[in-house]
PDB file of C-alpha atoms in Angstrom:
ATOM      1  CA  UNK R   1      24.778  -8.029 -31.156  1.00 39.00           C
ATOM      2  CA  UNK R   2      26.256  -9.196 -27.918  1.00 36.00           C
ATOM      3  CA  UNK R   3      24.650  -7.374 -24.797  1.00 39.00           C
ATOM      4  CA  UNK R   4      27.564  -6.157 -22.708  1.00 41.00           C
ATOM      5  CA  UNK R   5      30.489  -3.619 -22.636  1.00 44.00           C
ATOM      6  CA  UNK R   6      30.903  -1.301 -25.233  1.00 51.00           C
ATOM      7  CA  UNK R   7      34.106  -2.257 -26.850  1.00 46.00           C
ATOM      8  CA  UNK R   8      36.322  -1.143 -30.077  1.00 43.00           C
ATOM      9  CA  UNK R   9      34.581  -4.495 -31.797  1.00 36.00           C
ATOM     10  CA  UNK R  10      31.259  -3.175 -31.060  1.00 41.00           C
ATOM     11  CA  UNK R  11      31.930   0.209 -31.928  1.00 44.00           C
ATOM     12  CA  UNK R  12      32.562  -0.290 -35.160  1.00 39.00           C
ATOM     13  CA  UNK R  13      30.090  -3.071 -35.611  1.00 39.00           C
ATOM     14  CA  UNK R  14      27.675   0.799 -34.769  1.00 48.00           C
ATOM     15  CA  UNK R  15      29.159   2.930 -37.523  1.00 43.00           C
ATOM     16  CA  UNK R  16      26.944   2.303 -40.332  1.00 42.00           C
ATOM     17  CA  UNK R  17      23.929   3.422 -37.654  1.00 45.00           C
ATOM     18  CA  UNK R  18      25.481   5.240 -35.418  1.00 41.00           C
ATOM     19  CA  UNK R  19      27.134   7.379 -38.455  1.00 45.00           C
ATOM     20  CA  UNK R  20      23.885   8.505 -39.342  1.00 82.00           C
ATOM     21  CA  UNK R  21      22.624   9.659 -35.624  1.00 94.00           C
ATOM     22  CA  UNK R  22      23.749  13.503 -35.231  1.00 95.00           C
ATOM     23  CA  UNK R  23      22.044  16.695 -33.853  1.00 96.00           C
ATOM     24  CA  UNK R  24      22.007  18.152 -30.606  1.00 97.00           C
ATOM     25  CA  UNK R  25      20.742  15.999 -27.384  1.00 98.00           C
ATOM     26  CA  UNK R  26      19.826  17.594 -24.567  1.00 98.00           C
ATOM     27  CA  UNK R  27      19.059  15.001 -21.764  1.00 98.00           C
ATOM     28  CA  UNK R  28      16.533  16.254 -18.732  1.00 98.00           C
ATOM     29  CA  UNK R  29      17.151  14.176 -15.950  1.00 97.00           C
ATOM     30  CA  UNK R  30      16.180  15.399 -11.727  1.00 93.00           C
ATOM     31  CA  UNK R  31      18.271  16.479  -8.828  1.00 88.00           C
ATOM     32  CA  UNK R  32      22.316  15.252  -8.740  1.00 86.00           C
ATOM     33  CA  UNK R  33      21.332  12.904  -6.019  1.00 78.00           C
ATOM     34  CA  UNK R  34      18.829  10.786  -7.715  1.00 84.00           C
ATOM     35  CA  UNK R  35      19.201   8.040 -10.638  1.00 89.00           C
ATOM     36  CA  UNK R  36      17.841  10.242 -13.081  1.00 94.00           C
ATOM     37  CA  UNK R  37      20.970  12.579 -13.267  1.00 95.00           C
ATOM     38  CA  UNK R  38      23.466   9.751 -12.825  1.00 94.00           C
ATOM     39  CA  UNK R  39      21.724   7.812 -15.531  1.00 96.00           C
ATOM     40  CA  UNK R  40      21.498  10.508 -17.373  1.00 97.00           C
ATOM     41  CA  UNK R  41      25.068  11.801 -17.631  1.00 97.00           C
ATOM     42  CA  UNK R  42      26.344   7.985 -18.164  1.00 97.00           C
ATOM     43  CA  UNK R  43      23.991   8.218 -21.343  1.00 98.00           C
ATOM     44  CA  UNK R  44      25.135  11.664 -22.455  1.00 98.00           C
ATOM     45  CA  UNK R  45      29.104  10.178 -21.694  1.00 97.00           C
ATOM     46  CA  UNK R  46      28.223   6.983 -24.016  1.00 97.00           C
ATOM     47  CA  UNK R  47      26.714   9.212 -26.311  1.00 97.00           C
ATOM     48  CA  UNK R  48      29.586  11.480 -27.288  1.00 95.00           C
ATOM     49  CA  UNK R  49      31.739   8.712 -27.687  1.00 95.00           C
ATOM     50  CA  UNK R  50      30.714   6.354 -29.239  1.00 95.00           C
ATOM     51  CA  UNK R  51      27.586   8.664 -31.504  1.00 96.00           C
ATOM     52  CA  UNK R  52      30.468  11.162 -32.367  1.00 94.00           C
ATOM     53  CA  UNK R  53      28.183  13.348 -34.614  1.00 96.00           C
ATOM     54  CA  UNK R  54      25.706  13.952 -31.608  1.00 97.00           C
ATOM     55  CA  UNK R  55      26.148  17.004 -29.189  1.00 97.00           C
ATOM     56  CA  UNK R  56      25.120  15.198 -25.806  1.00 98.00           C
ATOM     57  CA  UNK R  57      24.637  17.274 -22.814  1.00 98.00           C
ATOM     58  CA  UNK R  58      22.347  17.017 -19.040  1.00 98.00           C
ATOM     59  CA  UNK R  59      20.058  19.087 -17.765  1.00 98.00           C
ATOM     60  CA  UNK R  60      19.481  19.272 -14.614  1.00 96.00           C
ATOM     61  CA  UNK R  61      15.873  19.570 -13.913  1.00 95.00           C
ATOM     62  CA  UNK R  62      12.909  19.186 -11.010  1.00 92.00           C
ATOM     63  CA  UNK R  63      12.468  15.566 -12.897  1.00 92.00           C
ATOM     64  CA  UNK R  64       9.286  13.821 -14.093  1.00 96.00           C
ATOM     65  CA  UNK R  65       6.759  16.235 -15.099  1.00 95.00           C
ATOM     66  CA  UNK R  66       9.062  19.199 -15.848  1.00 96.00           C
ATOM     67  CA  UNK R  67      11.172  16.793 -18.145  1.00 97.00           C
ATOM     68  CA  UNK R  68       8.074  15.960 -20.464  1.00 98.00           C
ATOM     69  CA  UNK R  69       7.394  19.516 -20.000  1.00 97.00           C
ATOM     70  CA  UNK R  70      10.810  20.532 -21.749  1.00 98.00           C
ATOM     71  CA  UNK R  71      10.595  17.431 -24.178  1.00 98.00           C
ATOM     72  CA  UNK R  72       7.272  18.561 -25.954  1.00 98.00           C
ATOM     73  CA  UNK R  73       7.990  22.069 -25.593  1.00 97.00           C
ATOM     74  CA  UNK R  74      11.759  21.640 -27.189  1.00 98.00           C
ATOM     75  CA  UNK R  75      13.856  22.345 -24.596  1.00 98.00           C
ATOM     76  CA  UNK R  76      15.175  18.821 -24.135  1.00 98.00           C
ATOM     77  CA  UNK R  77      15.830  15.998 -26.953  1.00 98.00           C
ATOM     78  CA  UNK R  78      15.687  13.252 -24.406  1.00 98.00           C
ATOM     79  CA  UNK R  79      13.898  12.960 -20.826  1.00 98.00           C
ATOM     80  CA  UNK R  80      13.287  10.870 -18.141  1.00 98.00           C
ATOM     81  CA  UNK R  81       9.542  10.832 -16.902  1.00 97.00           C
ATOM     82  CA  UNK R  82       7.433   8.513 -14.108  1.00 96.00           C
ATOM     83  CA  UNK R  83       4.870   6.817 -16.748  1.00 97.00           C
ATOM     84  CA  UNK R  84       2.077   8.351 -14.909  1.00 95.00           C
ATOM     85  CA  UNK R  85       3.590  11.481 -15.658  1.00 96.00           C
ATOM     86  CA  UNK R  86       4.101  10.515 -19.337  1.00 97.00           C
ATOM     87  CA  UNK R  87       0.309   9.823 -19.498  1.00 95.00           C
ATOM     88  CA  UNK R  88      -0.814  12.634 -18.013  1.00 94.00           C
ATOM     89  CA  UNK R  89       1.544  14.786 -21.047  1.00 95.00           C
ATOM     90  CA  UNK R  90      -0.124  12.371 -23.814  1.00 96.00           C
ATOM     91  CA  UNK R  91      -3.405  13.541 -22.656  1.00 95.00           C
ATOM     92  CA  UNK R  92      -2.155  17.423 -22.402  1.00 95.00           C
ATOM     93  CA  UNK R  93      -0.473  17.242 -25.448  1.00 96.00           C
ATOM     94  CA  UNK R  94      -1.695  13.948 -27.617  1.00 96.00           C
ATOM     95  CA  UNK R  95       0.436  12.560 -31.049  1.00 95.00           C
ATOM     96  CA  UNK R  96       3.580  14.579 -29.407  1.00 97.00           C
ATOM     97  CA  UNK R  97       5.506  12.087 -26.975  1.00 98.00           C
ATOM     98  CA  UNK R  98       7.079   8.821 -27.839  1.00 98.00           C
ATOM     99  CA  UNK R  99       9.224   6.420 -25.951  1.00 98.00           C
ATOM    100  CA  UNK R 100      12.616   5.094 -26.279  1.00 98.00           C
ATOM    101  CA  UNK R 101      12.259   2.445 -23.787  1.00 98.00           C
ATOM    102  CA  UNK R 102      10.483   1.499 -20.377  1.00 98.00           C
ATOM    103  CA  UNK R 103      14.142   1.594 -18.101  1.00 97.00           C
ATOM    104  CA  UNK R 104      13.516   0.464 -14.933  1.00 95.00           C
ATOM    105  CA  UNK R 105      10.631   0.725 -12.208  1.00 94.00           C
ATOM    106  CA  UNK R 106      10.388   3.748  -9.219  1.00 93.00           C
ATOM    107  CA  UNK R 107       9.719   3.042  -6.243  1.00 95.00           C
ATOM    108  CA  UNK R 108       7.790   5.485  -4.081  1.00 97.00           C
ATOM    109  CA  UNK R 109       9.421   6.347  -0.528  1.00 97.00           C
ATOM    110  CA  UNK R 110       8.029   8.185   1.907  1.00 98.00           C
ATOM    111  CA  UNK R 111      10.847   8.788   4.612  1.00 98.00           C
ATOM    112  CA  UNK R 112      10.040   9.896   8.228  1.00 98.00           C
ATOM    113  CA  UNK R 113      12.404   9.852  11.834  1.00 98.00           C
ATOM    114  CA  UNK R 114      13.343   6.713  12.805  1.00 96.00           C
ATOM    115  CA  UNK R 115      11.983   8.135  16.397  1.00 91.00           C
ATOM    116  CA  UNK R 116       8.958   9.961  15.571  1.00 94.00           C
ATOM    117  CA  UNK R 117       5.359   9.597  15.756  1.00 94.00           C
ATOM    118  CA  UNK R 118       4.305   9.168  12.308  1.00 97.00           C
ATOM    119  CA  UNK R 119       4.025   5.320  11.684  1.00 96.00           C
ATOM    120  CA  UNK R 120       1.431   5.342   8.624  1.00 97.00           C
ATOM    121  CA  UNK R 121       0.519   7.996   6.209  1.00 97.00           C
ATOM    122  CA  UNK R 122      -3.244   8.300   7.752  1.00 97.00           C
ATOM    123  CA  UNK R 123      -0.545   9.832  10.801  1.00 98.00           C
ATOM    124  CA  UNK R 124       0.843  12.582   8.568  1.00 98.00           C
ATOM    125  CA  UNK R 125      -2.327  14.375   8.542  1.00 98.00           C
ATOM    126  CA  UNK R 126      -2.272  18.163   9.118  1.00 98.00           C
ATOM    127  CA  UNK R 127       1.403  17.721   9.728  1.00 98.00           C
ATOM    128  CA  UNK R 128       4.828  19.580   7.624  1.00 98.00           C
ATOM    129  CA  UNK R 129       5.034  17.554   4.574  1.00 98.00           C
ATOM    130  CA  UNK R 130       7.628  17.611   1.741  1.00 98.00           C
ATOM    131  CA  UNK R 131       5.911  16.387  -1.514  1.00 98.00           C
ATOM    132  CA  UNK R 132       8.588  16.832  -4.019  1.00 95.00           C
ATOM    133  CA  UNK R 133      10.066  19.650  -5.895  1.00 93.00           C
ATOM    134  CA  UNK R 134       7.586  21.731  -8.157  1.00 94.00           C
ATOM    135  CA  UNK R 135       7.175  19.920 -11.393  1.00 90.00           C
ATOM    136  CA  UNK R 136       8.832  16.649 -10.254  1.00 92.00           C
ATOM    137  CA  UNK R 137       6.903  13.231 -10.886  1.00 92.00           C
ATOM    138  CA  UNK R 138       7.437  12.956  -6.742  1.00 94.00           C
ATOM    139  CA  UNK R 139       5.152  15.886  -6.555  1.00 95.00           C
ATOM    140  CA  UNK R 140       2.350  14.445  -8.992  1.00 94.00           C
ATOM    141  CA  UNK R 141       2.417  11.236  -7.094  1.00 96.00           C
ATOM    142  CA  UNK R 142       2.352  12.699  -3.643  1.00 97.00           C
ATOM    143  CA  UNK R 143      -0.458  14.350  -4.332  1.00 97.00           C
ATOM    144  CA  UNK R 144      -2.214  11.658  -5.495  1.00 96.00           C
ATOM    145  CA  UNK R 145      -1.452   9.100  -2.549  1.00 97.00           C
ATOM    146  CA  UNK R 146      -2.486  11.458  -0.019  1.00 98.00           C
ATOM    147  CA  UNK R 147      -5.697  12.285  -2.156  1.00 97.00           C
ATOM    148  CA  UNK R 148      -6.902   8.963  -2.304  1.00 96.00           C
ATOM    149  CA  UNK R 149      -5.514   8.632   1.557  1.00 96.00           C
ATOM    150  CA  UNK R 150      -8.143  11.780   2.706  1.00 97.00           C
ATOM    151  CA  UNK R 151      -5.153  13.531   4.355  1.00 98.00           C
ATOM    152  CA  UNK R 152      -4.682  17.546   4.116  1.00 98.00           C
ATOM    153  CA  UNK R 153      -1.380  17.824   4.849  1.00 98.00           C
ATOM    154  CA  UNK R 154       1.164  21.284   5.704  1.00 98.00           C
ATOM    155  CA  UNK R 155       2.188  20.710   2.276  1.00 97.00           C
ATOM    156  CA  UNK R 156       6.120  21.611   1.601  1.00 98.00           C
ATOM    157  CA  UNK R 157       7.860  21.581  -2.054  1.00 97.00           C
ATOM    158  CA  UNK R 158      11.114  20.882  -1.502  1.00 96.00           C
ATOM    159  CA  UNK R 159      13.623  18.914  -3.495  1.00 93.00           C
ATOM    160  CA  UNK R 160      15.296  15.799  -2.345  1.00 93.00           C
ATOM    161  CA  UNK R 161      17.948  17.574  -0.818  1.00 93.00           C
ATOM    162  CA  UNK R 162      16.415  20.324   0.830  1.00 96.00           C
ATOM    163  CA  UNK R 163      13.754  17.666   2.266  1.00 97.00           C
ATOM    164  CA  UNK R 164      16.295  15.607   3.480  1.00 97.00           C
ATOM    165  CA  UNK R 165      17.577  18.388   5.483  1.00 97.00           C
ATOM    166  CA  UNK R 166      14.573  19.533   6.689  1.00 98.00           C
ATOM    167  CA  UNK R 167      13.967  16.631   7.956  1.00 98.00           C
ATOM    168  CA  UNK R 168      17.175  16.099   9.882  1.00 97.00           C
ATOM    169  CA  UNK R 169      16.817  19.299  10.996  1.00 97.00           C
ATOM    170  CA  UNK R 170      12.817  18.762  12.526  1.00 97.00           C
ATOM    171  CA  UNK R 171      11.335  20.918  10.295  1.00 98.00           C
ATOM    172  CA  UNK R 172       9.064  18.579   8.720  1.00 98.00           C
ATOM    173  CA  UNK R 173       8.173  15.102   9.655  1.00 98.00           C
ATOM    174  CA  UNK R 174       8.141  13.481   6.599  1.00 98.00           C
ATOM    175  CA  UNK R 175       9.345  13.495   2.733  1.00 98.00           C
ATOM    176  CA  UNK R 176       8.349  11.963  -0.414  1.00 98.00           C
ATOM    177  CA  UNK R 177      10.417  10.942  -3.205  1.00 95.00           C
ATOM    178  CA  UNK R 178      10.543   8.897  -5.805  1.00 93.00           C
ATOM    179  CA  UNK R 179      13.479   7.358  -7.278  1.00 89.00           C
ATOM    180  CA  UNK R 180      14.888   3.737  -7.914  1.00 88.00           C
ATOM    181  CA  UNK R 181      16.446   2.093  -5.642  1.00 90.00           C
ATOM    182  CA  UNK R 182      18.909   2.798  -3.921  1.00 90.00           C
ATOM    183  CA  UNK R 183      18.862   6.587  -3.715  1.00 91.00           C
ATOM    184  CA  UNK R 184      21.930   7.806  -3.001  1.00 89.00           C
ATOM    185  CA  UNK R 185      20.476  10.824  -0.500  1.00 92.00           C
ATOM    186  CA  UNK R 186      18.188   8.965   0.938  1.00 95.00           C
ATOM    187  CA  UNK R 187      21.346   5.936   1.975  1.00 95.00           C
ATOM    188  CA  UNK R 188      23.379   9.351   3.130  1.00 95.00           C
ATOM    189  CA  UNK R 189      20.651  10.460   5.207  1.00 97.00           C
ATOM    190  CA  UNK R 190      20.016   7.128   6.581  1.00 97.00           C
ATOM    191  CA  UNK R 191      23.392   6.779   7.520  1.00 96.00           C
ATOM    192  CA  UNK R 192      23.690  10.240   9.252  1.00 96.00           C
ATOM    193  CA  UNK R 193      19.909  10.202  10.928  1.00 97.00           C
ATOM    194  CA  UNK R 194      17.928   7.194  11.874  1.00 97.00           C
ATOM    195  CA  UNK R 195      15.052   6.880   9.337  1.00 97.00           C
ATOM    196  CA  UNK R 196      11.916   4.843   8.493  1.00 97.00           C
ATOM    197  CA  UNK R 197       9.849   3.969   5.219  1.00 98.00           C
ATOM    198  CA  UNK R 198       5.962   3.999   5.714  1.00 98.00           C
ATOM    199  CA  UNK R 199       4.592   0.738   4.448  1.00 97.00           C
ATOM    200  CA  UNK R 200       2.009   1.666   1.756  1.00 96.00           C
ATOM    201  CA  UNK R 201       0.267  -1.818   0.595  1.00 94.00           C
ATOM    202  CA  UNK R 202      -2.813  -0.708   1.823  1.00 91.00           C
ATOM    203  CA  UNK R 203      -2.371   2.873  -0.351  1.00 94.00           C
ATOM    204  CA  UNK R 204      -1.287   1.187  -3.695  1.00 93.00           C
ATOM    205  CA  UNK R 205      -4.597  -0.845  -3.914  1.00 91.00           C
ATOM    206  CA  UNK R 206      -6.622   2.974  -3.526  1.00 93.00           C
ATOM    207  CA  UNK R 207      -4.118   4.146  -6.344  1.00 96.00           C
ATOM    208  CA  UNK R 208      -4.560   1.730  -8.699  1.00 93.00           C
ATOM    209  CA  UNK R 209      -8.600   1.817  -8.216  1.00 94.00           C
ATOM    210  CA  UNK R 210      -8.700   5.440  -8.590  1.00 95.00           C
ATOM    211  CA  UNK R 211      -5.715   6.449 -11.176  1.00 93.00           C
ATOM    212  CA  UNK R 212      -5.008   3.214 -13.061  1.00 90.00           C
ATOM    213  CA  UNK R 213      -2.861   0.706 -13.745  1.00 90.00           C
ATOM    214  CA  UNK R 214       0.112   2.649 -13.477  1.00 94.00           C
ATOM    215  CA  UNK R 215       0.934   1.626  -9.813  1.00 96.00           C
ATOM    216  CA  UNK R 216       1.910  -1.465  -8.621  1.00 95.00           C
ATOM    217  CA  UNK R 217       3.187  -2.938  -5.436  1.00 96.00           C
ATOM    218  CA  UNK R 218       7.001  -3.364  -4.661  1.00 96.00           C
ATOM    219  CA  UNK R 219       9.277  -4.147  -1.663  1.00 97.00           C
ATOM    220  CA  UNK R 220      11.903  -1.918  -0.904  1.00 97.00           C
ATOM    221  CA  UNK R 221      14.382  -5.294   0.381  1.00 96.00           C
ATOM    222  CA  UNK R 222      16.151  -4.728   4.262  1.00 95.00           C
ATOM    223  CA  UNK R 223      19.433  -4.088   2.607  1.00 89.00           C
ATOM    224  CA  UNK R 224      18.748  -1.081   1.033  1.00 95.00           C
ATOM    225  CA  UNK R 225      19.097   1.287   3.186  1.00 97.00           C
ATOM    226  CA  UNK R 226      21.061   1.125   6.901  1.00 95.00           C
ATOM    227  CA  UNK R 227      19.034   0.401   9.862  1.00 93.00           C
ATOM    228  CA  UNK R 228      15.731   0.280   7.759  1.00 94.00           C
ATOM    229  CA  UNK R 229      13.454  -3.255   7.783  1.00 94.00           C
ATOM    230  CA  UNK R 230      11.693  -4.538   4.292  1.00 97.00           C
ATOM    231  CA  UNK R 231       8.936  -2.177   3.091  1.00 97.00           C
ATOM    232  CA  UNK R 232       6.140  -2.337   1.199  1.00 97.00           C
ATOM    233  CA  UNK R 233       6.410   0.389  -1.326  1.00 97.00           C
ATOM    234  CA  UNK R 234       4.656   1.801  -4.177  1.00 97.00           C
ATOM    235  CA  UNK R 235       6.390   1.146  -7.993  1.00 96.00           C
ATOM    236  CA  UNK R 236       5.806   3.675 -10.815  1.00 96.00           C
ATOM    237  CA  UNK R 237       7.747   2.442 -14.612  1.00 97.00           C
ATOM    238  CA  UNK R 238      10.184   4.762 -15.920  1.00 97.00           C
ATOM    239  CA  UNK R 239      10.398   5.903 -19.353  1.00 98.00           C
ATOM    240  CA  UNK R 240      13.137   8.206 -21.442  1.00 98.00           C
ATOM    241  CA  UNK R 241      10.886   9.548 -23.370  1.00 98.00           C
ATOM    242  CA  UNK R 242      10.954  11.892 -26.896  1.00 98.00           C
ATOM    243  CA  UNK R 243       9.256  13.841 -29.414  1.00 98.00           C
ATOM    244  CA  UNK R 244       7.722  11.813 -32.245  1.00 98.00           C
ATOM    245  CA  UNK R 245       9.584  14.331 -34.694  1.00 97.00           C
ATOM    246  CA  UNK R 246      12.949  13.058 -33.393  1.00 98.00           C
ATOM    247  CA  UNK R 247      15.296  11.489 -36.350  1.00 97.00           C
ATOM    248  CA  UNK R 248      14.784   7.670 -36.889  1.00 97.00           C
ATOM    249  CA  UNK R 249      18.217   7.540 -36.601  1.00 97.00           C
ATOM    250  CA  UNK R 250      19.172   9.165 -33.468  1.00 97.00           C
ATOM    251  CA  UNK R 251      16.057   7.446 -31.517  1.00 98.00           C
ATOM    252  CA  UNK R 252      17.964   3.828 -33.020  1.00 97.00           C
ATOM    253  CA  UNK R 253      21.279   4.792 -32.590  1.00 97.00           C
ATOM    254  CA  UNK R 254      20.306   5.967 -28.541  1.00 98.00           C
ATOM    255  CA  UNK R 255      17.884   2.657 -28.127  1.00 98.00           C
ATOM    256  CA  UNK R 256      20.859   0.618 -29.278  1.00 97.00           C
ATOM    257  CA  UNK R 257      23.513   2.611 -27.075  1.00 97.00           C
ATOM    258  CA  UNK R 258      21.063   1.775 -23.916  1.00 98.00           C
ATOM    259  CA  UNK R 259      21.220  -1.772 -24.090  1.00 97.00           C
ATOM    260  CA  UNK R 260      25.295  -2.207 -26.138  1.00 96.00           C
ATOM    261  CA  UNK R 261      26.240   0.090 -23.082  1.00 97.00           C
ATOM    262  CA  UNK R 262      24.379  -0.998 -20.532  1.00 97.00           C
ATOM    263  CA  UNK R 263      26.907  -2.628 -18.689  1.00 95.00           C
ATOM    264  CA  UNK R 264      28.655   0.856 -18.811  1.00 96.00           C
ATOM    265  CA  UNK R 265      25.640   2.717 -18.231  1.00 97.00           C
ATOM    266  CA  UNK R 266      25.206   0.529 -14.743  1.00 96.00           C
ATOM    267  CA  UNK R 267      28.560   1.731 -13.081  1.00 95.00           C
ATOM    268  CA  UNK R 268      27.048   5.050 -13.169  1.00 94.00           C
ATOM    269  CA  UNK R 269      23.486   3.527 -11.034  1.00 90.00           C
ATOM    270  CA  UNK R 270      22.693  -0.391 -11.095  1.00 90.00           C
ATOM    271  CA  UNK R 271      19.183   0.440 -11.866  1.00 91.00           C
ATOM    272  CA  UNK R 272      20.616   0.506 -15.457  1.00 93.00           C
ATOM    273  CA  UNK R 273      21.387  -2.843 -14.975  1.00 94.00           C
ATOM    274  CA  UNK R 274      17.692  -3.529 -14.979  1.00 93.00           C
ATOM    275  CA  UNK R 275      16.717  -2.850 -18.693  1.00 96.00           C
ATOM    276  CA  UNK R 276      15.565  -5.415 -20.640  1.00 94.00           C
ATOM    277  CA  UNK R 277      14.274  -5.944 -24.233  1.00 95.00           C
ATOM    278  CA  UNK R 278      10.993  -7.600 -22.879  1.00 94.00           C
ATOM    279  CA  UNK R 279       9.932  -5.014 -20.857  1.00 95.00           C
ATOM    280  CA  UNK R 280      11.282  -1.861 -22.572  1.00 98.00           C
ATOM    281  CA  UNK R 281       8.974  -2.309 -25.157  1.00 97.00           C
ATOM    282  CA  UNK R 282       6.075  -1.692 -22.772  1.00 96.00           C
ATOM    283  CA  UNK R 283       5.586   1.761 -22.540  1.00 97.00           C
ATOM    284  CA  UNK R 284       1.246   2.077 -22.399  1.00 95.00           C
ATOM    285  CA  UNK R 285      -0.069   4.975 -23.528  1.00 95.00           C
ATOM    286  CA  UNK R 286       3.344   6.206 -25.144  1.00 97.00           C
ATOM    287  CA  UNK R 287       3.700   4.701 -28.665  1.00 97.00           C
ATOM    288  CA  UNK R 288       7.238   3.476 -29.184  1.00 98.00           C
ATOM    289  CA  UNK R 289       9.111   6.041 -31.694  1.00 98.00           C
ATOM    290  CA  UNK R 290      10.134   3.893 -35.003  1.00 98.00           C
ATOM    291  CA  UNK R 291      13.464   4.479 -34.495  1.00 98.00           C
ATOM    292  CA  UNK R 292      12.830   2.589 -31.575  1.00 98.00           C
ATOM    293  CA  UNK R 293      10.879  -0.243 -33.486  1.00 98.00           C
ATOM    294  CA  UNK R 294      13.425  -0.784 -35.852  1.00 97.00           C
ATOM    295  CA  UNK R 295      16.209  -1.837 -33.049  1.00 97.00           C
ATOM    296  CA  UNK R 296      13.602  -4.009 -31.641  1.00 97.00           C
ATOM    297  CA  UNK R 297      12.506  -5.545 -34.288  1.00 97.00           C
ATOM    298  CA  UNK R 298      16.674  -6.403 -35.248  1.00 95.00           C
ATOM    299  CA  UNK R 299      16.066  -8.020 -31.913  1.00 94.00           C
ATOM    300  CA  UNK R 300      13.213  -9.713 -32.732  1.00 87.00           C
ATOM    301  CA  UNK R 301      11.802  -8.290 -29.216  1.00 76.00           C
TER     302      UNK R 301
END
């Protein structure tokens, strides 16, 4: 099958699969102004037309570790989840979890004034720090690089938006959040209030010593964001991830619909744009669901 535009061609080319995919699917996604909600609702759009028999809907949610929470727990068909955060749910809550598909990489910003003191994350100690929403992947991570980092910090739990504020507004001096690029907030923010991203090469090399293979480094490029220079940044995989009981052929009929739509699925973010068969099939320590198998294997991934 051609990889492109879903069209009336490739639509029906889908009915003798997609025909089979029904049931509800609730999709857990994150905060409006990230890629997990934008993604998400361009899947759920996809989904009720062109997998008819499938009741798509979004949730809006805290993100990472709150979607694999609703996933196992059967509050959400479908979520999207930092692969960290997926690993730490295979350990809580082993044989449960599978994976569609690794999506597209995170990258980990932490955001600060433009003007302010804070210049590395060694400087945020014992200041006001947002570290993400309660159960967000942001959160877990946070935690994690200022662990490893040694710095107590005035922790705050705030959601993107709330942290973006609060930052504008001087009530904390610096935010974490992790999203791919670009984050829609984070450009709005930028473009309202002169901002800077702390360069964390130094931090990704702790992380990966102490939690794994999980992290890797990534540059966040100059023309990401307005006013703000290259920087070094931390990248986390992305997974939608499922319940092993999910039907074989609603796990194949929604792999297929990512990559037949993903030209579709990239108006709503471009970090759509970035799946591919060669990496989605990488999704350590999440077995792939065999609905899932069976599309790749058609593509002889």
């Amino acid at each position: 099958m051609l990889v492109g535009a879903l069209s009336t061609a490739l639509l029906s080319a889908c009915e003798p699969d997609g025909a089979e995919a029904s049931g509800t699917l609730r999709i857990a996604t994150g905060s409006s102004g990230a890629v997990y909600y934008k993604y998400g609702t361009a899947i759920a759009n996809l989904t009720t037309t062109y997998l008819p028999e499938v009741h798509a809907s979004v949730l809006q949610t805290a993100a990472s570790e709150e979607n694999v929470h609703f996933v196992i727990t059967g509050q959400a068909e479908l979520g999207f989840t930092q692969s960290d955060v997926a690993g730490a749910g295979d350990k809580t809550s082993p044989g449960q979890l599978a994976a569609l598909a690794r999506v597209y990489d995170d990258y980990i910003h932490v955001v600060v004034a433009a003007g302010g003191p804070v210049k590395s994350v060694a400087e945020l100690r014992d200041r006001p720090v947002s570290v993400g929403a309660p159960g967000s992947g942001t959160a877990v991570t946070a935690d994690r690089i200022l662990g490893v980092a040694g710095v107590p910090v005035d922790r705050r739990q705030l959601g993107l938006d709330d942290s973006a504020a609060a930052l504008k507004r001087g009530q904390i001096d610096a935010f974490f959040f992790s999203g791919g690029l670009p984050v829609t907030s984070i450009g709005d923010l930028a473009r309202e209030f002169p901002i800077r991203l702390l360069d964390l090469q130094q931090t990704v090399l702790e992380m990966r010593e102490v939690h794994g293979r999980y992290y890797a480094e990534r540059v966040v490029p100059a023309s990401t964001y307005p006013g703000i220079s290259a920087t070094v940044a931390i990248g986390i995989a992305n997974y939608l991830v499922v319940r092993v009981s999910m039907p074989e052929p609603l796990a194949f009929g929604l792999t297929r619909l990512l990559f037949e739509g993903r030209d579709e699925l990239a108006k709503a973010h471009q970090a759509a744009a970035r799946l591919n068969v060669r990496s989605a099939i990488s999704t350590p320590p999440l077995v792939l669901h065999p609905g899932a198998v069976r599309y790749y294997r058609d593509q002889k991934a």
